[in-house]
Amino acid sequence: MTDYFEVHHRDGPARVAEVRLSEPVTTPAIVDDFISDAGSLWVDDRELPEGSDDELTVLPHRAFPSGTDEEVMDSFAVEYPDVDYPSAAVVAPETAADCGTDAYVLSGAQGVVGHGAGFREAIVETREAIPADSALYLPGVATPANVATLVYAGVDLVDADRAVVAGLEGRYLTTEGTHFLEDLSELPCACPACRKPLSEFTREDCAEHNENALRAELGIVRERIRAGRLRDYIEGQARHDQWLTAAFREFDQQWSYVEERAPVIRDAELSAATEDTLRRVEIQRFADRVTTRYTNRFDNPLVLVPCSAKKPYSESQSHGQFHDAVQFRGHTVSMTSPIGVVPQELELTYPAQHYDSVVTGRWSEDEKEFVAAVLRRYLERNDYPRVIAHVPPEGYREVCERVEEALGMDFTYTVSDHPTTTESLGNLMRALDGELKYGKRERQHNTVKAIADYQFGDGAGDALFEDIQTESRYPKLRVRDREGTQLAAMVPQYGVLSFTLAGARRWVESEAPTKRVEIDAFAPHGSVLAPGVVDADDDVRVGDEVVIEGPKAFAVGRAEMSGPEMAESTRGIAASVRHVEEK
């Protein structure tokens, strides 16, 4: 059981948490000021320390260098006792397990940091073997340049050892790398250690600066996690070192580890500044759901249009002009990098209205390949009587032509020079001559069903909302059944649906995939804490709509942890509760 560590904010594997000492410490953090090491059993037998609520005690241990044979580690494994003070166990990736401690020290860390694949394997193996609500400490490896990537991977605690030693050796560390002290013409920092002339700057000052820089970088990282924007920072910051770039790319390939921990919705802007953005979980998840869950319900032709800088697209000037030309005679789908394709019903759904990309007018080959693959899968799933491509020649046209050839289809192209010229818009209007308009009721109902498909699973829209009525104006739609009972409401900032109790009961009784949290015998109000969770579905993610049920209550709310984390955690908020009915 973890008694002294609690997670408060999550951004993928990265967390802002609290080590609950007598003076609490916010992580990710440097442990030097609050850790006590009971010592290595390789050197001597050690008595169990008395411990204290003032510090995190590393229990007597045997550490193993990276590459030690697993049989050797098993032979010399330590059985850690239960203690009633904040404690840490020393583990290796190959033998890591739940030792009942609040933190876990990764032995052999210096052998894997610096190697992308080895680092990823060690972190993933260890994190998945230890409790979700425990801290992971990597000793002797942190620098101002690499600590953001360490945290992004799932590390909670570091020390200043490497930074201090580097300073005493005359190496001046910054977030972008290492400088030899004798090569500096000036001190590129304003921390207390650097507020003196370079001629008076000693190696001891350099060590102090390095530790200051490490602490400052951790402060930036914590704020980035709270804002849900650590990955945006990593994509730029990690470029200063090849192994750091390799490391976060390795984690992009570790889909299950990152996806389980990545929220399905959030308010934070997603910055698409590099081609690595294409591999982000949020991008891949959106593309996958659109091409495996979404179903087009309009009988009209498909109209492909370019994205806009303004989000949501429908509020942009260019899309206003497209709308005036289309006039509900076609189903509008936006093409964009890095998202792929965005049906008009999902333009608010995270991250479709939350991303901001670099606009140069030119697409890279990776972007063309990705968007073409998504468009192809989309058209393989959805039938249209015709496809009208109202897209500019740069990038978009080439993507469309690739898909045309791959599927043996013929698109109608309507753009002359630019999509918003009078001639181009006239071409678009004429291409839709004779098409019947779809009405407001059909548009709203299809929007609700499309969001349900995306949010809950293939077929969920029809299973949940086959016979409904809608009220209010988009994007604040409310959904009622034929008797007038409200079932759900659209949440504009995320582009998803939130259920009422009646809607949640319909969800449970339907054939749509349901996400459940089983709780103990109590009626939750406001939130469900992790100790009250009996079990939770493995596919629950942070931000998911969930049904919460136990012997004394039926409720609906939003997940604040993933399902696996809920099931094994002993601290923290598992789910926020919107409506509850006591049994």
PDB file of C-alpha atoms in Angstrom, residues 279-396:
ATOM      1  CA  ARG A 279       3.252  10.114 -33.989  1.00  0.00           C
ATOM      2  CA  ARG A 280       1.648  11.600 -30.879  1.00  0.00           C
ATOM      3  CA  VAL A 281      -0.925   9.408 -29.180  1.00  0.00           C
ATOM      4  CA  GLU A 282      -3.605  12.098 -29.431  1.00  0.00           C
ATOM      5  CA  ILE A 283      -3.122  12.379 -33.205  1.00  0.00           C
ATOM      6  CA  GLN A 284      -2.972   8.649 -33.836  1.00  0.00           C
ATOM      7  CA  ARG A 285      -5.974   8.029 -31.577  1.00  0.00           C
ATOM      8  CA  PHE A 286      -8.094  10.627 -33.392  1.00  0.00           C
ATOM      9  CA  ALA A 287      -7.182   9.229 -36.818  1.00  0.00           C
ATOM     10  CA  ASP A 288      -7.880   5.684 -35.654  1.00  0.00           C
ATOM     11  CA  ARG A 289     -11.298   6.543 -34.211  1.00  0.00           C
ATOM     12  CA  VAL A 290     -12.352   8.514 -37.287  1.00  0.00           C
ATOM     13  CA  THR A 291     -11.431   5.612 -39.569  1.00  0.00           C
ATOM     14  CA  THR A 292     -12.755   2.744 -37.410  1.00  0.00           C
ATOM     15  CA  ARG A 293     -15.676   4.238 -35.440  1.00  0.00           C
ATOM     16  CA  TYR A 294     -17.122   7.192 -37.325  1.00  0.00           C
ATOM     17  CA  THR A 295     -19.980   6.524 -39.783  1.00  0.00           C
ATOM     18  CA  ASN A 296     -21.213   9.088 -42.287  1.00  0.00           C
ATOM     19  CA  ARG A 297     -25.008   9.355 -42.159  1.00  0.00           C
ATOM     20  CA  PHE A 298     -25.539  11.944 -44.903  1.00  0.00           C
ATOM     21  CA  ASP A 299     -26.667  10.955 -48.413  1.00  0.00           C
ATOM     22  CA  ASN A 300     -25.014  13.990 -49.996  1.00  0.00           C
ATOM     23  CA  PRO A 301     -21.673  14.156 -51.838  1.00  0.00           C
ATOM     24  CA  LEU A 302     -18.460  14.458 -49.835  1.00  0.00           C
ATOM     25  CA  VAL A 303     -16.858  17.887 -50.037  1.00  0.00           C
ATOM     26  CA  LEU A 304     -13.194  17.900 -49.035  1.00  0.00           C
ATOM     27  CA  VAL A 305     -11.903  21.310 -47.953  1.00  0.00           C
ATOM     28  CA  PRO A 306      -8.613  22.557 -46.495  1.00  0.00           C
ATOM     29  CA  CYS A 307      -8.339  23.274 -42.774  1.00  0.00           C
ATOM     30  CA  SER A 308      -8.096  26.778 -41.370  1.00  0.00           C
ATOM     31  CA  ALA A 309      -5.820  28.434 -38.850  1.00  0.00           C
ATOM     32  CA  LYS A 310      -8.838  29.464 -36.767  1.00  0.00           C
ATOM     33  CA  LYS A 311     -10.496  26.738 -34.699  1.00  0.00           C
ATOM     34  CA  PRO A 312     -13.146  25.505 -34.824  1.00  0.00           C
ATOM     35  CA  TYR A 313     -13.018  25.580 -38.619  1.00  0.00           C
ATOM     36  CA  SER A 314     -16.637  26.716 -39.014  1.00  0.00           C
ATOM     37  CA  GLU A 315     -15.795  30.033 -37.331  1.00  0.00           C
ATOM     38  CA  SER A 316     -13.065  30.890 -39.854  1.00  0.00           C
ATOM     39  CA  GLN A 317     -13.597  33.263 -42.748  1.00  0.00           C
ATOM     40  CA  SER A 318     -12.601  30.691 -45.368  1.00  0.00           C
ATOM     41  CA  HIS A 319     -14.957  28.019 -44.046  1.00  0.00           C
ATOM     42  CA  GLY A 320     -17.726  30.598 -43.890  1.00  0.00           C
ATOM     43  CA  GLN A 321     -17.232  31.090 -47.630  1.00  0.00           C
ATOM     44  CA  PHE A 322     -17.201  27.314 -48.205  1.00  0.00           C
ATOM     45  CA  HIS A 323     -20.441  27.030 -46.228  1.00  0.00           C
ATOM     46  CA  ASP A 324     -22.112  29.739 -48.314  1.00  0.00           C
ATOM     47  CA  ALA A 325     -21.197  27.794 -51.457  1.00  0.00           C
ATOM     48  CA  VAL A 326     -22.138  24.342 -50.141  1.00  0.00           C
ATOM     49  CA  GLN A 327     -25.391  25.367 -48.408  1.00  0.00           C
ATOM     50  CA  PHE A 328     -25.933  21.968 -46.738  1.00  0.00           C
ATOM     51  CA  ARG A 329     -25.887  20.220 -50.122  1.00  0.00           C
ATOM     52  CA  GLY A 330     -22.687  18.323 -49.339  1.00  0.00           C
ATOM     53  CA  HIS A 331     -21.034  16.709 -46.324  1.00  0.00           C
ATOM     54  CA  THR A 332     -17.998  18.840 -45.465  1.00  0.00           C
ATOM     55  CA  VAL A 333     -14.828  17.110 -44.274  1.00  0.00           C
ATOM     56  CA  SER A 334     -11.639  19.079 -43.583  1.00  0.00           C
ATOM     57  CA  MET A 335      -8.214  17.782 -44.579  1.00  0.00           C
ATOM     58  CA  THR A 336      -5.381  18.770 -42.301  1.00  0.00           C
ATOM     59  CA  SER A 337      -1.921  17.943 -41.093  1.00  0.00           C
ATOM     60  CA  PRO A 338      -1.331  16.611 -38.511  1.00  0.00           C
ATOM     61  CA  ILE A 339      -4.890  15.361 -37.807  1.00  0.00           C
ATOM     62  CA  GLY A 340      -5.759  13.715 -41.123  1.00  0.00           C
ATOM     63  CA  VAL A 341      -9.462  14.242 -41.888  1.00  0.00           C
ATOM     64  CA  VAL A 342     -12.094  15.902 -39.697  1.00  0.00           C
ATOM     65  CA  PRO A 343     -15.801  15.366 -40.471  1.00  0.00           C
ATOM     66  CA  GLN A 344     -17.827  18.517 -39.774  1.00  0.00           C
ATOM     67  CA  GLU A 345     -19.612  16.819 -36.847  1.00  0.00           C
ATOM     68  CA  LEU A 346     -16.286  16.292 -35.035  1.00  0.00           C
ATOM     69  CA  GLU A 347     -14.716  19.715 -35.536  1.00  0.00           C
ATOM     70  CA  LEU A 348     -14.936  20.431 -31.776  1.00  0.00           C
ATOM     71  CA  THR A 349     -13.669  17.037 -30.629  1.00  0.00           C
ATOM     72  CA  TYR A 350     -10.215  16.977 -29.039  1.00  0.00           C
ATOM     73  CA  PRO A 351      -7.735  17.581 -30.600  1.00  0.00           C
ATOM     74  CA  ALA A 352      -9.505  18.880 -33.748  1.00  0.00           C
ATOM     75  CA  GLN A 353     -10.231  22.315 -32.250  1.00  0.00           C
ATOM     76  CA  HIS A 354      -7.171  22.371 -29.999  1.00  0.00           C
ATOM     77  CA  TYR A 355      -4.175  22.024 -32.313  1.00  0.00           C
ATOM     78  CA  ASP A 356      -2.088  24.754 -33.887  1.00  0.00           C
ATOM     79  CA  SER A 357       0.273  23.851 -36.714  1.00  0.00           C
ATOM     80  CA  VAL A 358       3.109  25.557 -38.541  1.00  0.00           C
ATOM     81  CA  VAL A 359       1.804  26.914 -41.852  1.00  0.00           C
ATOM     82  CA  THR A 360       4.345  27.128 -44.671  1.00  0.00           C
ATOM     83  CA  GLY A 361       2.181  26.224 -47.662  1.00  0.00           C
ATOM     84  CA  ARG A 362       4.291  23.127 -48.254  1.00  0.00           C
ATOM     85  CA  TRP A 363       3.707  19.637 -46.904  1.00  0.00           C
ATOM     86  CA  SER A 364       6.505  17.213 -46.139  1.00  0.00           C
ATOM     87  CA  GLU A 365       6.423  13.700 -47.536  1.00  0.00           C
ATOM     88  CA  ASP A 366       5.601  12.337 -44.073  1.00  0.00           C
ATOM     89  CA  GLU A 367       2.589  14.648 -43.834  1.00  0.00           C
ATOM     90  CA  LYS A 368       1.343  13.695 -47.305  1.00  0.00           C
ATOM     91  CA  GLU A 369       1.738   9.992 -46.559  1.00  0.00           C
ATOM     92  CA  PHE A 370      -0.088  10.244 -43.227  1.00  0.00           C
ATOM     93  CA  VAL A 371      -3.047  12.326 -44.456  1.00  0.00           C
ATOM     94  CA  ALA A 372      -3.375  10.173 -47.581  1.00  0.00           C
ATOM     95  CA  ALA A 373      -3.470   7.011 -45.471  1.00  0.00           C
ATOM     96  CA  VAL A 374      -6.171   8.454 -43.207  1.00  0.00           C
ATOM     97  CA  LEU A 375      -8.277   9.715 -46.138  1.00  0.00           C
ATOM     98  CA  ARG A 376      -7.985   6.358 -47.875  1.00  0.00           C
ATOM     99  CA  ARG A 377      -9.141   4.462 -44.781  1.00  0.00           C
ATOM    100  CA  TYR A 378     -11.963   6.968 -44.295  1.00  0.00           C
ATOM    101  CA  LEU A 379     -13.258   6.450 -47.850  1.00  0.00           C
ATOM    102  CA  GLU A 380     -12.924   2.688 -47.593  1.00  0.00           C
ATOM    103  CA  ARG A 381     -15.269   2.807 -44.608  1.00  0.00           C
ATOM    104  CA  ASN A 382     -17.760   5.439 -45.829  1.00  0.00           C
ATOM    105  CA  ASP A 383     -19.632   5.449 -49.152  1.00  0.00           C
ATOM    106  CA  TYR A 384     -20.457   8.677 -50.956  1.00  0.00           C
ATOM    107  CA  PRO A 385     -22.221   9.210 -54.292  1.00  0.00           C
ATOM    108  CA  ARG A 386     -19.445  11.606 -55.339  1.00  0.00           C
ATOM    109  CA  VAL A 387     -16.284  13.190 -53.963  1.00  0.00           C
ATOM    110  CA  ILE A 388     -15.694  16.881 -54.584  1.00  0.00           C
ATOM    111  CA  ALA A 389     -12.202  18.048 -53.671  1.00  0.00           C
ATOM    112  CA  HIS A 390     -12.229  21.784 -53.075  1.00  0.00           C
ATOM    113  CA  VAL A 391      -8.554  21.904 -52.144  1.00  0.00           C
ATOM    114  CA  PRO A 392      -5.519  23.999 -53.138  1.00  0.00           C
ATOM    115  CA  PRO A 393      -2.831  22.503 -55.380  1.00  0.00           C
ATOM    116  CA  GLU A 394      -0.086  22.490 -52.724  1.00  0.00           C
ATOM    117  CA  GLY A 395      -0.076  19.265 -50.709  1.00  0.00           C
ATOM    118  CA  TYR A 396      -3.834  18.729 -50.597  1.00  0.00           C
TER     119      TYR A 396
END
